[in-house]
Tab-separated table of C-alpha atoms in Angstrom:
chain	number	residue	atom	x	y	z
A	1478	UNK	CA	-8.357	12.514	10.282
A	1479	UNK	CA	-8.258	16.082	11.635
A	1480	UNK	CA	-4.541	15.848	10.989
A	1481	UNK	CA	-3.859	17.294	7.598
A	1482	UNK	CA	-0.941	15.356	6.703
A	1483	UNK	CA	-2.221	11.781	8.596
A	1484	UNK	CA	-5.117	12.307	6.283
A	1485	UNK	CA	-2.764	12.908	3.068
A	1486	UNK	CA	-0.647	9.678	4.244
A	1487	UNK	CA	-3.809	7.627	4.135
A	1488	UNK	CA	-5.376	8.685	0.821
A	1489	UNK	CA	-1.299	8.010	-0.414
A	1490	UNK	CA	-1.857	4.401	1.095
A	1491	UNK	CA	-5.566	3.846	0.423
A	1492	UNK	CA	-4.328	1.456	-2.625
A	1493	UNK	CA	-1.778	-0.194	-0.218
A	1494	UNK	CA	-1.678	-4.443	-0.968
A	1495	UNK	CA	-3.721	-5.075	1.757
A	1496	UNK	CA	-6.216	-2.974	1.559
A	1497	UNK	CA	-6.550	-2.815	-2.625
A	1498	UNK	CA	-8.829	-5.303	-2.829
A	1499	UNK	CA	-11.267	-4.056	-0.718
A	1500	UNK	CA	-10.594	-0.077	-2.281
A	1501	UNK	CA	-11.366	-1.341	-5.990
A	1502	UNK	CA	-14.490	-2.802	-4.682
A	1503	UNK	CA	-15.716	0.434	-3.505
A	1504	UNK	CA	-14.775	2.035	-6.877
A	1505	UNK	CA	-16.414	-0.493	-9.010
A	1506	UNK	CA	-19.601	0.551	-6.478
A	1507	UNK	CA	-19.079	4.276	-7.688
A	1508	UNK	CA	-21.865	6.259	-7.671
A	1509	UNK	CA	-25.936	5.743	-6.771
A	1510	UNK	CA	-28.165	8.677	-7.205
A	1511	UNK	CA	-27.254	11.240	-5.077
A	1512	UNK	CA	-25.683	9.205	-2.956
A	1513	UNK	CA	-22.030	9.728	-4.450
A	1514	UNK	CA	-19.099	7.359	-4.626
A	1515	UNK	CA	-18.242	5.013	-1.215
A	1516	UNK	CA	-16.081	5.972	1.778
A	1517	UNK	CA	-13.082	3.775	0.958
A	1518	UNK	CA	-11.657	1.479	4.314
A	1519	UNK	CA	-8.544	3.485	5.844
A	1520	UNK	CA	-5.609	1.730	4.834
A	1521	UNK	CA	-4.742	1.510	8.583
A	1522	UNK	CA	-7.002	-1.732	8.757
A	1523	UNK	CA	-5.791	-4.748	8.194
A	1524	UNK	CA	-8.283	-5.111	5.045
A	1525	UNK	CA	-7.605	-8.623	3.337
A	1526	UNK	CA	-6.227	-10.051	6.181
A	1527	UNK	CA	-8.387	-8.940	9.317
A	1528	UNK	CA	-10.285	-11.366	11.299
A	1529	UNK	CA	-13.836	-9.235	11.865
A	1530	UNK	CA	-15.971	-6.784	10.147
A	1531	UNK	CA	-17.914	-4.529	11.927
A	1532	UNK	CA	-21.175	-3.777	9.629
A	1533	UNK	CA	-23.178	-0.390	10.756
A	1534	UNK	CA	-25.777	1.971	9.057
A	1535	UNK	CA	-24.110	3.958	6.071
A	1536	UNK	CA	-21.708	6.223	6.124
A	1537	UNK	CA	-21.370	9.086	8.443
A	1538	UNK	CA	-21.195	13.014	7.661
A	1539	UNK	CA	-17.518	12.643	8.567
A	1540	UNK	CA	-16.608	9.901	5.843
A	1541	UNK	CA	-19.032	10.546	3.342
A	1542	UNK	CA	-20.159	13.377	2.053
A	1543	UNK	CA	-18.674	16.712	1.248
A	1544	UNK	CA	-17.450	17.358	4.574
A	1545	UNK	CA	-16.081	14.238	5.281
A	1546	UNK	CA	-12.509	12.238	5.546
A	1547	UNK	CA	-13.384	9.966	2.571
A	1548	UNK	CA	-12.746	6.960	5.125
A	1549	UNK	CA	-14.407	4.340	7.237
A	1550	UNK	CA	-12.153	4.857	10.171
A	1551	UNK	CA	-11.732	4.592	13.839
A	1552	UNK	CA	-9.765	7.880	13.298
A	1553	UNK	CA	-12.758	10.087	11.673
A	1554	UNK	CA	-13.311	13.301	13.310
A	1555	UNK	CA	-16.640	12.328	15.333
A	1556	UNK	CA	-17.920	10.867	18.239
A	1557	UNK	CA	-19.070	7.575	17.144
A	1558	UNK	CA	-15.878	6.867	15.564
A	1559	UNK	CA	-14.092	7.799	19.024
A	1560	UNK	CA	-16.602	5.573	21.029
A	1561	UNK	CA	-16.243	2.753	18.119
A	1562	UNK	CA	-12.515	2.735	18.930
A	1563	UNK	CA	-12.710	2.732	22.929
A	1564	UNK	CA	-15.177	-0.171	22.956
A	1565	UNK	CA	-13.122	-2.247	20.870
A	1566	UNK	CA	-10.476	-1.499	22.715
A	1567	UNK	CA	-12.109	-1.794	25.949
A	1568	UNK	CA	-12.972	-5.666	24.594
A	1569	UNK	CA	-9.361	-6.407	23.607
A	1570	UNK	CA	-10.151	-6.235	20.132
A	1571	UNK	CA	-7.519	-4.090	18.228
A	1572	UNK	CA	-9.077	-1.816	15.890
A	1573	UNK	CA	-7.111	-2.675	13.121
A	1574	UNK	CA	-8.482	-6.016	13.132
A	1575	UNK	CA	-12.011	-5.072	12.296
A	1576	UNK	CA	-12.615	-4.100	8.691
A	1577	UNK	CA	-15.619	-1.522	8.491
A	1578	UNK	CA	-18.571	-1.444	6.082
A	1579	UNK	CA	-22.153	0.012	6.086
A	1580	UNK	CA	-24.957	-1.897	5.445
A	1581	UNK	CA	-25.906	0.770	2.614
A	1582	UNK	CA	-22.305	1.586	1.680
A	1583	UNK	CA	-23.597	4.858	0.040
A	1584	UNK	CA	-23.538	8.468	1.817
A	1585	UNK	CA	-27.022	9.068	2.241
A	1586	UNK	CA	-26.915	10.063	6.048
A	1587	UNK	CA	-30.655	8.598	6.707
A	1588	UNK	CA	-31.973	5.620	7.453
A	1589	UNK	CA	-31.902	2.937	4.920
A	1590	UNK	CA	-35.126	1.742	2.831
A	1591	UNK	CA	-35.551	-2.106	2.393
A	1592	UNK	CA	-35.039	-1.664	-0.726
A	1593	UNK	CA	-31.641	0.484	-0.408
A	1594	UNK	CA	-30.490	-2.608	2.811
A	1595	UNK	CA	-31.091	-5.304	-0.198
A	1596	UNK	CA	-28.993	-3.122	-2.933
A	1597	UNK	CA	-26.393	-3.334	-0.264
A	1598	UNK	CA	-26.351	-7.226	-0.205
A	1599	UNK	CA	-24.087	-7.737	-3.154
A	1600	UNK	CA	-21.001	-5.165	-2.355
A	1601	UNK	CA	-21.283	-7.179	1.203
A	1602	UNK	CA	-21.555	-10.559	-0.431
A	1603	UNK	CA	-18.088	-8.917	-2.637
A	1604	UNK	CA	-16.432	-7.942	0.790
A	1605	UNK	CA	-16.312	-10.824	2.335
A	1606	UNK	CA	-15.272	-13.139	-0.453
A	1607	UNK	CA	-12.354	-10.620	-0.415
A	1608	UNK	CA	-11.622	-11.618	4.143
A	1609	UNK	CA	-10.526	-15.590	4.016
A	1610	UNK	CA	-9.341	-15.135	7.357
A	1611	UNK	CA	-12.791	-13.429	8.417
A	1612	UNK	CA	-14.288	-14.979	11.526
A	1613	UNK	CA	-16.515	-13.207	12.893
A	1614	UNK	CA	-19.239	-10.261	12.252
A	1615	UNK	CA	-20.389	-7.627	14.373
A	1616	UNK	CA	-23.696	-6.160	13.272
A	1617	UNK	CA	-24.487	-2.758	15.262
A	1618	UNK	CA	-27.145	-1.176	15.074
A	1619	UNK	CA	-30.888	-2.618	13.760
A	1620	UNK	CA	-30.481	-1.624	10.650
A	1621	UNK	CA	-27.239	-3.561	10.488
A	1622	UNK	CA	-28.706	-6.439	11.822
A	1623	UNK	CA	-32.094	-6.266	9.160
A	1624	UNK	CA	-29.435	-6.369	6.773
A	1625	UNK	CA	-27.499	-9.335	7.364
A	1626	UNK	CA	-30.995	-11.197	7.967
A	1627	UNK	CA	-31.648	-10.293	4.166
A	1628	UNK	CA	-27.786	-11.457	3.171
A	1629	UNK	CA	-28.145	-14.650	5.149
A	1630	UNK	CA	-31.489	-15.426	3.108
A	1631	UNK	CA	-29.210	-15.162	0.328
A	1632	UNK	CA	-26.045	-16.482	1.015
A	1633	UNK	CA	-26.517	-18.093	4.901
A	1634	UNK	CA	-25.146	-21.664	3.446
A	1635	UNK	CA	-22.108	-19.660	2.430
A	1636	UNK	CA	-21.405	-18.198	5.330
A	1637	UNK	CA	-21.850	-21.358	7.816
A	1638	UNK	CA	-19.734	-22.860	5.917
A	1639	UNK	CA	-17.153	-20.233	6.316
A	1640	UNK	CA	-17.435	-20.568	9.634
A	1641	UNK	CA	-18.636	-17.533	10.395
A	1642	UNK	CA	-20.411	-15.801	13.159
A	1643	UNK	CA	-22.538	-12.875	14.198
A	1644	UNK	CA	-23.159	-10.899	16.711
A	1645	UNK	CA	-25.421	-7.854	17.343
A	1646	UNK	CA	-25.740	-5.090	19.414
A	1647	UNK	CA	-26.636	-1.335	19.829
A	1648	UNK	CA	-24.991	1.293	17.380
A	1649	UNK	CA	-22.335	2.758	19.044
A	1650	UNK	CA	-23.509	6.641	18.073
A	1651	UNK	CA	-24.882	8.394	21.347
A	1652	UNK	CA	-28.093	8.874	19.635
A	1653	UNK	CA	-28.727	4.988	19.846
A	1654	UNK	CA	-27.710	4.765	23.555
A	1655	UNK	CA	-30.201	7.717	24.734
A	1656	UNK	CA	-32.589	7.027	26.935
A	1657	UNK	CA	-34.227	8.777	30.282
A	1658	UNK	CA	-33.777	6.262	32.083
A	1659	UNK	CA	-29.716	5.921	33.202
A	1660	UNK	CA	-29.874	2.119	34.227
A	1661	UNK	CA	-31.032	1.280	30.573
A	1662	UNK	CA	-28.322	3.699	29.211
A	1663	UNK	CA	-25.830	1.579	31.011
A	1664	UNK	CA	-27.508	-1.449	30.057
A	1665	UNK	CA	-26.892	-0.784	26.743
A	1666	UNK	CA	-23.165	-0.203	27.183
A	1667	UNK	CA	-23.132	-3.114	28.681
A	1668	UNK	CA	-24.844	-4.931	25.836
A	1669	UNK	CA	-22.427	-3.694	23.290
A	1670	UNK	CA	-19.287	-4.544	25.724
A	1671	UNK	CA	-20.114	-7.756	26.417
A	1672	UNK	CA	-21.126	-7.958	22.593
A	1673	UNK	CA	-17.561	-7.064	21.810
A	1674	UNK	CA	-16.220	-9.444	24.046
A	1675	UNK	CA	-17.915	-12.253	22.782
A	1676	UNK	CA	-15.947	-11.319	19.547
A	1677	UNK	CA	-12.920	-11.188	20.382
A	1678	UNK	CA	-13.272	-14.617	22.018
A	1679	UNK	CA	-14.419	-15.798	18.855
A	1680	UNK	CA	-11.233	-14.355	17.284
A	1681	UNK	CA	-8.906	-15.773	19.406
A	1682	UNK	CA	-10.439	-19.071	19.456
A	1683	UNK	CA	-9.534	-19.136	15.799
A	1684	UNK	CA	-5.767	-17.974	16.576
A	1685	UNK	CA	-5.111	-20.540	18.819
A	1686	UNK	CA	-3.615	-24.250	18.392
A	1687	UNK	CA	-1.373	-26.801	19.096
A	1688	UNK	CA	2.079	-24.899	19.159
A	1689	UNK	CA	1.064	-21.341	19.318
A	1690	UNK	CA	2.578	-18.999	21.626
A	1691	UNK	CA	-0.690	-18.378	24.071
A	1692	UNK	CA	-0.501	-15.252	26.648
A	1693	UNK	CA	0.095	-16.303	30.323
A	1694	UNK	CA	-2.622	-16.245	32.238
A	1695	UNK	CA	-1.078	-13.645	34.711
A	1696	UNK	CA	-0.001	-11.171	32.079
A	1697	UNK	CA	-1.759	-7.704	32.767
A	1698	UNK	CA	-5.162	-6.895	31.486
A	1699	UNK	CA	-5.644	-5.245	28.185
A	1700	UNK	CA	-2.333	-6.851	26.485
A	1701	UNK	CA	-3.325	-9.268	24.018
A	1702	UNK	CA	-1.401	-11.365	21.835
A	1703	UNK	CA	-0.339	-9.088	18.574
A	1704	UNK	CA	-0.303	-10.520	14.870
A	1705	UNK	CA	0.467	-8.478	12.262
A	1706	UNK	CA	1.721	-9.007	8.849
A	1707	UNK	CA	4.556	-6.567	7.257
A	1708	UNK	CA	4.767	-6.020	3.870
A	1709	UNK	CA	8.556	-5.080	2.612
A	1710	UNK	CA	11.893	-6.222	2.192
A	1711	UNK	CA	13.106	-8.006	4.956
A	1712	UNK	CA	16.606	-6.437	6.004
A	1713	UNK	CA	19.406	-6.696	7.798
A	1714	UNK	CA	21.310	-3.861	9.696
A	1715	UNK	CA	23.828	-0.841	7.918
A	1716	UNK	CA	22.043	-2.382	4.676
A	1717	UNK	CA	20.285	0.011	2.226
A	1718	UNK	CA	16.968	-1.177	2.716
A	1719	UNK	CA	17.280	-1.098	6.691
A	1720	UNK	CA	15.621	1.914	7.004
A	1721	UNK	CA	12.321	1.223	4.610
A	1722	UNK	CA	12.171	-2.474	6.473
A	1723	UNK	CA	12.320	-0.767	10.145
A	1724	UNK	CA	9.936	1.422	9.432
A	1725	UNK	CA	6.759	-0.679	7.860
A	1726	UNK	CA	7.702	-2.721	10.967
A	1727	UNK	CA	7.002	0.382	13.088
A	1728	UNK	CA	3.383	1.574	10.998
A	1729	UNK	CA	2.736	-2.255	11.017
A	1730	UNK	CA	2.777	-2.604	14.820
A	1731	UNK	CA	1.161	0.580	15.938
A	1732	UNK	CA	1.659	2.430	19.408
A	1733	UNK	CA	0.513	1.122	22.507
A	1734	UNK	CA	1.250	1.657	26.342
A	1735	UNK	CA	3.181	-1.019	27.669
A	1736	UNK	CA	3.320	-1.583	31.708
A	1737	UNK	CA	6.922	-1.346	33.223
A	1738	UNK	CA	7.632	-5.750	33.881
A	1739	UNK	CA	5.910	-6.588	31.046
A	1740	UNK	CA	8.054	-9.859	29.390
A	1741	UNK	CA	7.200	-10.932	26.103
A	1742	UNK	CA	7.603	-13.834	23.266
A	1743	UNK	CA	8.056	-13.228	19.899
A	1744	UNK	CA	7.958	-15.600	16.539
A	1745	UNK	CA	8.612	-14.019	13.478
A	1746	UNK	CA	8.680	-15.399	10.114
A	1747	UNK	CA	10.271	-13.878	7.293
A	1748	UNK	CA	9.179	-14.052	3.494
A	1749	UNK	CA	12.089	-13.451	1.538
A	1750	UNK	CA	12.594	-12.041	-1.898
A	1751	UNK	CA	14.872	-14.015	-4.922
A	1752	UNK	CA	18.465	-12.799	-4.354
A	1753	UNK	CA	19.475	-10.141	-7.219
A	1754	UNK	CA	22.747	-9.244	-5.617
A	1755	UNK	CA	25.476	-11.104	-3.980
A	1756	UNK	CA	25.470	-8.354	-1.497
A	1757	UNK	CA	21.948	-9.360	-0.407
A	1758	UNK	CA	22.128	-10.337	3.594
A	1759	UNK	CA	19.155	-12.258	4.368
A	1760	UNK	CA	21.306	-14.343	7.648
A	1761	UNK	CA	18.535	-14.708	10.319
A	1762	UNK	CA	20.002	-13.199	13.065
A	1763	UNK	CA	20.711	-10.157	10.417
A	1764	UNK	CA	16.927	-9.708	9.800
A	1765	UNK	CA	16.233	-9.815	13.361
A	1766	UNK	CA	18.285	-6.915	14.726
A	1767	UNK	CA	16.510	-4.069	13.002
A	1768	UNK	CA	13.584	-5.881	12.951
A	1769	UNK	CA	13.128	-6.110	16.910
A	1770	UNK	CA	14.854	-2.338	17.265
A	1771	UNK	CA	11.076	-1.290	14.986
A	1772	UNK	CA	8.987	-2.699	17.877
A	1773	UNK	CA	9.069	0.171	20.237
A	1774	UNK	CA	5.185	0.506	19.801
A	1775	UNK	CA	4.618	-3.263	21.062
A	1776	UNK	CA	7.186	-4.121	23.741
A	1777	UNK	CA	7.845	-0.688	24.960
A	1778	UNK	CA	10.939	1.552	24.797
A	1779	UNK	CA	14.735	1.769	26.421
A	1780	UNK	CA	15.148	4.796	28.815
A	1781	UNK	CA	17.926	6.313	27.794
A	1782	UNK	CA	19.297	9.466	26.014
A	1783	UNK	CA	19.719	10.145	22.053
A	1784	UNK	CA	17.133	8.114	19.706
A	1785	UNK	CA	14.396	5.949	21.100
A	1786	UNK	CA	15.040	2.120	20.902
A	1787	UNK	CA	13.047	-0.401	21.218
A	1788	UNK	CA	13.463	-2.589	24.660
A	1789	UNK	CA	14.112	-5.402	23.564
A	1790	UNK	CA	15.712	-6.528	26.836
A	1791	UNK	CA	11.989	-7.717	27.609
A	1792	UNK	CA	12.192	-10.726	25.158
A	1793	UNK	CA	12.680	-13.979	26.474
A	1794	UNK	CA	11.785	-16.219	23.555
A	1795	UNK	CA	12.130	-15.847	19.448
A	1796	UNK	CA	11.175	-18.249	17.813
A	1797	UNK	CA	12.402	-17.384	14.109
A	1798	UNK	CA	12.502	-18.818	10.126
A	1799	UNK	CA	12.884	-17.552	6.781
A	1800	UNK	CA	12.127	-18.622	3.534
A	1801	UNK	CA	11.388	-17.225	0.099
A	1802	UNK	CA	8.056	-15.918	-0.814
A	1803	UNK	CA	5.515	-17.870	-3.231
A	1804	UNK	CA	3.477	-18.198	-5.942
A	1805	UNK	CA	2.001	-14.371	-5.447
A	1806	UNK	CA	3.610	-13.667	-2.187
A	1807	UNK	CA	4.992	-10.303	-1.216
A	1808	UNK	CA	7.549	-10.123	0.776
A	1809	UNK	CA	7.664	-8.898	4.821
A	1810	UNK	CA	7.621	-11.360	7.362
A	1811	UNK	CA	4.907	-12.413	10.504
A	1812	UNK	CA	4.975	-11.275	13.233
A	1813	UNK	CA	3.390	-12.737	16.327
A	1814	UNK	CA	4.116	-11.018	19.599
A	1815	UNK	CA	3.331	-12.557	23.129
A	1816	UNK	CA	2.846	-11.027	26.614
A	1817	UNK	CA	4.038	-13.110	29.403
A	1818	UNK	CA	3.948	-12.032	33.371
A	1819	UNK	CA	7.506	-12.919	34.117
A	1820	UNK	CA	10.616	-14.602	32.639
């Protein structure tokens, strides 16, 4: 959020499909005495269709207030926000997957009154009406966890049957993990690792079944299976909307480091828009082409002079469909991307 212009490209987005829901929530919460109008979620969460929620105090100096980003991000110009994103990824959780909230969702930078933690049980019993595919919440911090204890009162039968679980640990913020002694410092980290890890578990418990692409066991640590969902026209190559497609592929997917030998399986599943021109080219292995040349950030890149391409040389199994979107579908496509160890 330091970054000028990545900061301008978010508020642009902060309406975006997925996360609209979540951002007209916060605006019907407006304003509470002082306390001003809500950090919205950064539109580069998943909102409506992430699998956790990661519940903490209220709002930092860096997304609320004057000062701040006007975001709950991973991406916020503080420390807790940078150690928030290295645990989860230490855990194999990607950030993107974890929508954040505040268990007062006000900027009040202090510690929450009962009162204030039972004000904030609505807008949370809101939220997560809003996540169908929510599985699991991580409560850090004890003011985080007081609060859910007070939701749960209200709404626990609700959220068993959901399906839903919680976890707690320690706030991430270096302030919570002081201590003079060292060995309870680390135990601490610890607690919120293993914490973490017990989530993401939970996640992929929930993303597994009979016919789903599973990692190999012998793929390297820290690559996880990768679902995302694009919003956009599907399309296929030297066709106007190429370019548009290819590239909410590429902000959909991300950037990560991919080890040299790294194989991988792909199923994608495209949602398709009604035709309105007979020039419309929706073949499958149309979409496909400048769909795989967008995933750079997931499977890597060629080495090679001019443009980067994706290297898609490391697939070994598609498994693809189309069909046209429904009811109150958008279209894009799914995207489910696999690591394996070898061919």
């Amino acid at each position: 959020m330091r970054d000028v212009r990545y900061r301008e490209q978010q508020w642009r987005d902060r309406y975006a499909p997925h996360v609209a829901p979540i951002n007209e929530l916060v605006d019907e919460l407006g304003t509470r005495d002082e306390a001003g109008h809500p950090p919205y979620v950064a539109p580069m969460y998943k909102g409506v269709r992430a699998r956790a929620l990661a519940i903490l105090r209220d709002p930092g100096p860096k997304a609320g207030g004057e000062n701040g980003s006007g975001f709950l991000s991973v991406e916020n110009d503080d420390q807790s926000a940078q150690r928030q994103d290295e645990f989860f990824r230490g855990a194999g959780i990607d950030p993107a997957e974890v929508v954040p909230w505040n268990a007062y969702p006000w900027y009040i930078n202090s510690k929450p009154t009962r009162e204030q933690l039972l004000q904030g049980t609505e807008p949370l019993r809101r939220l997560i009406a809003l996540l169908p595919h929510l599985r699991v919440v991580i409560l850090e911090g004890i003011d985080a966890k007081a609060a859910w204890d007070l939701f749960v009162a209200r709404h626990g039968a609700w959220v068993r049957s959901r399906g839903i679980e919680a976890v707690s640990t320690y706030h991430p913020s270096r302030q919570a993990l002081q201590h003079p002694d060292p060995a309870e410092r680390d135990r601490r980290e610890e607690h919120i690792r293993s914490t973490l890890r017990r989530a993401a578990r939970v996640i992929d418990e929930h993303d597994t079944g009979p016919g789903v692409e599973k990692p190999s066991p012998s793929a390297p640590e820290g690559l996880r299976v990768i679902d995302v969902d694009v919003i956009g026209q599907p399309a296929a190559a030297s066709t106007p909307s190429e370019l548009p497609w290819r590239a909410a592929v590429t902000a959909a997917i991300g950037r990560r480091e991919v080890p040299d030998g790294v194989r991988f399986a792909i199923e994608v599943e495209f949602r398709l828009p009604s035709s309105r021109e007979r020039d419309d080219r929706w073949d499958l292995d149309g979409l496909l082409t400048p769909t795989f040349e967008a995933l750079g950030g997931a499977i890597g890149w060629r080495r090679g002079q001019g443009r980067p391409q994706a290297d898609d040389e490391r697939i070994d199994r598609i498994v693809a469909s189309k069909r046209p979107a429904t009811g109150d579908e958008e279209p894009g496509a799914r995207l489910r991307i696999v690591p394996l160890a070898s061919p």
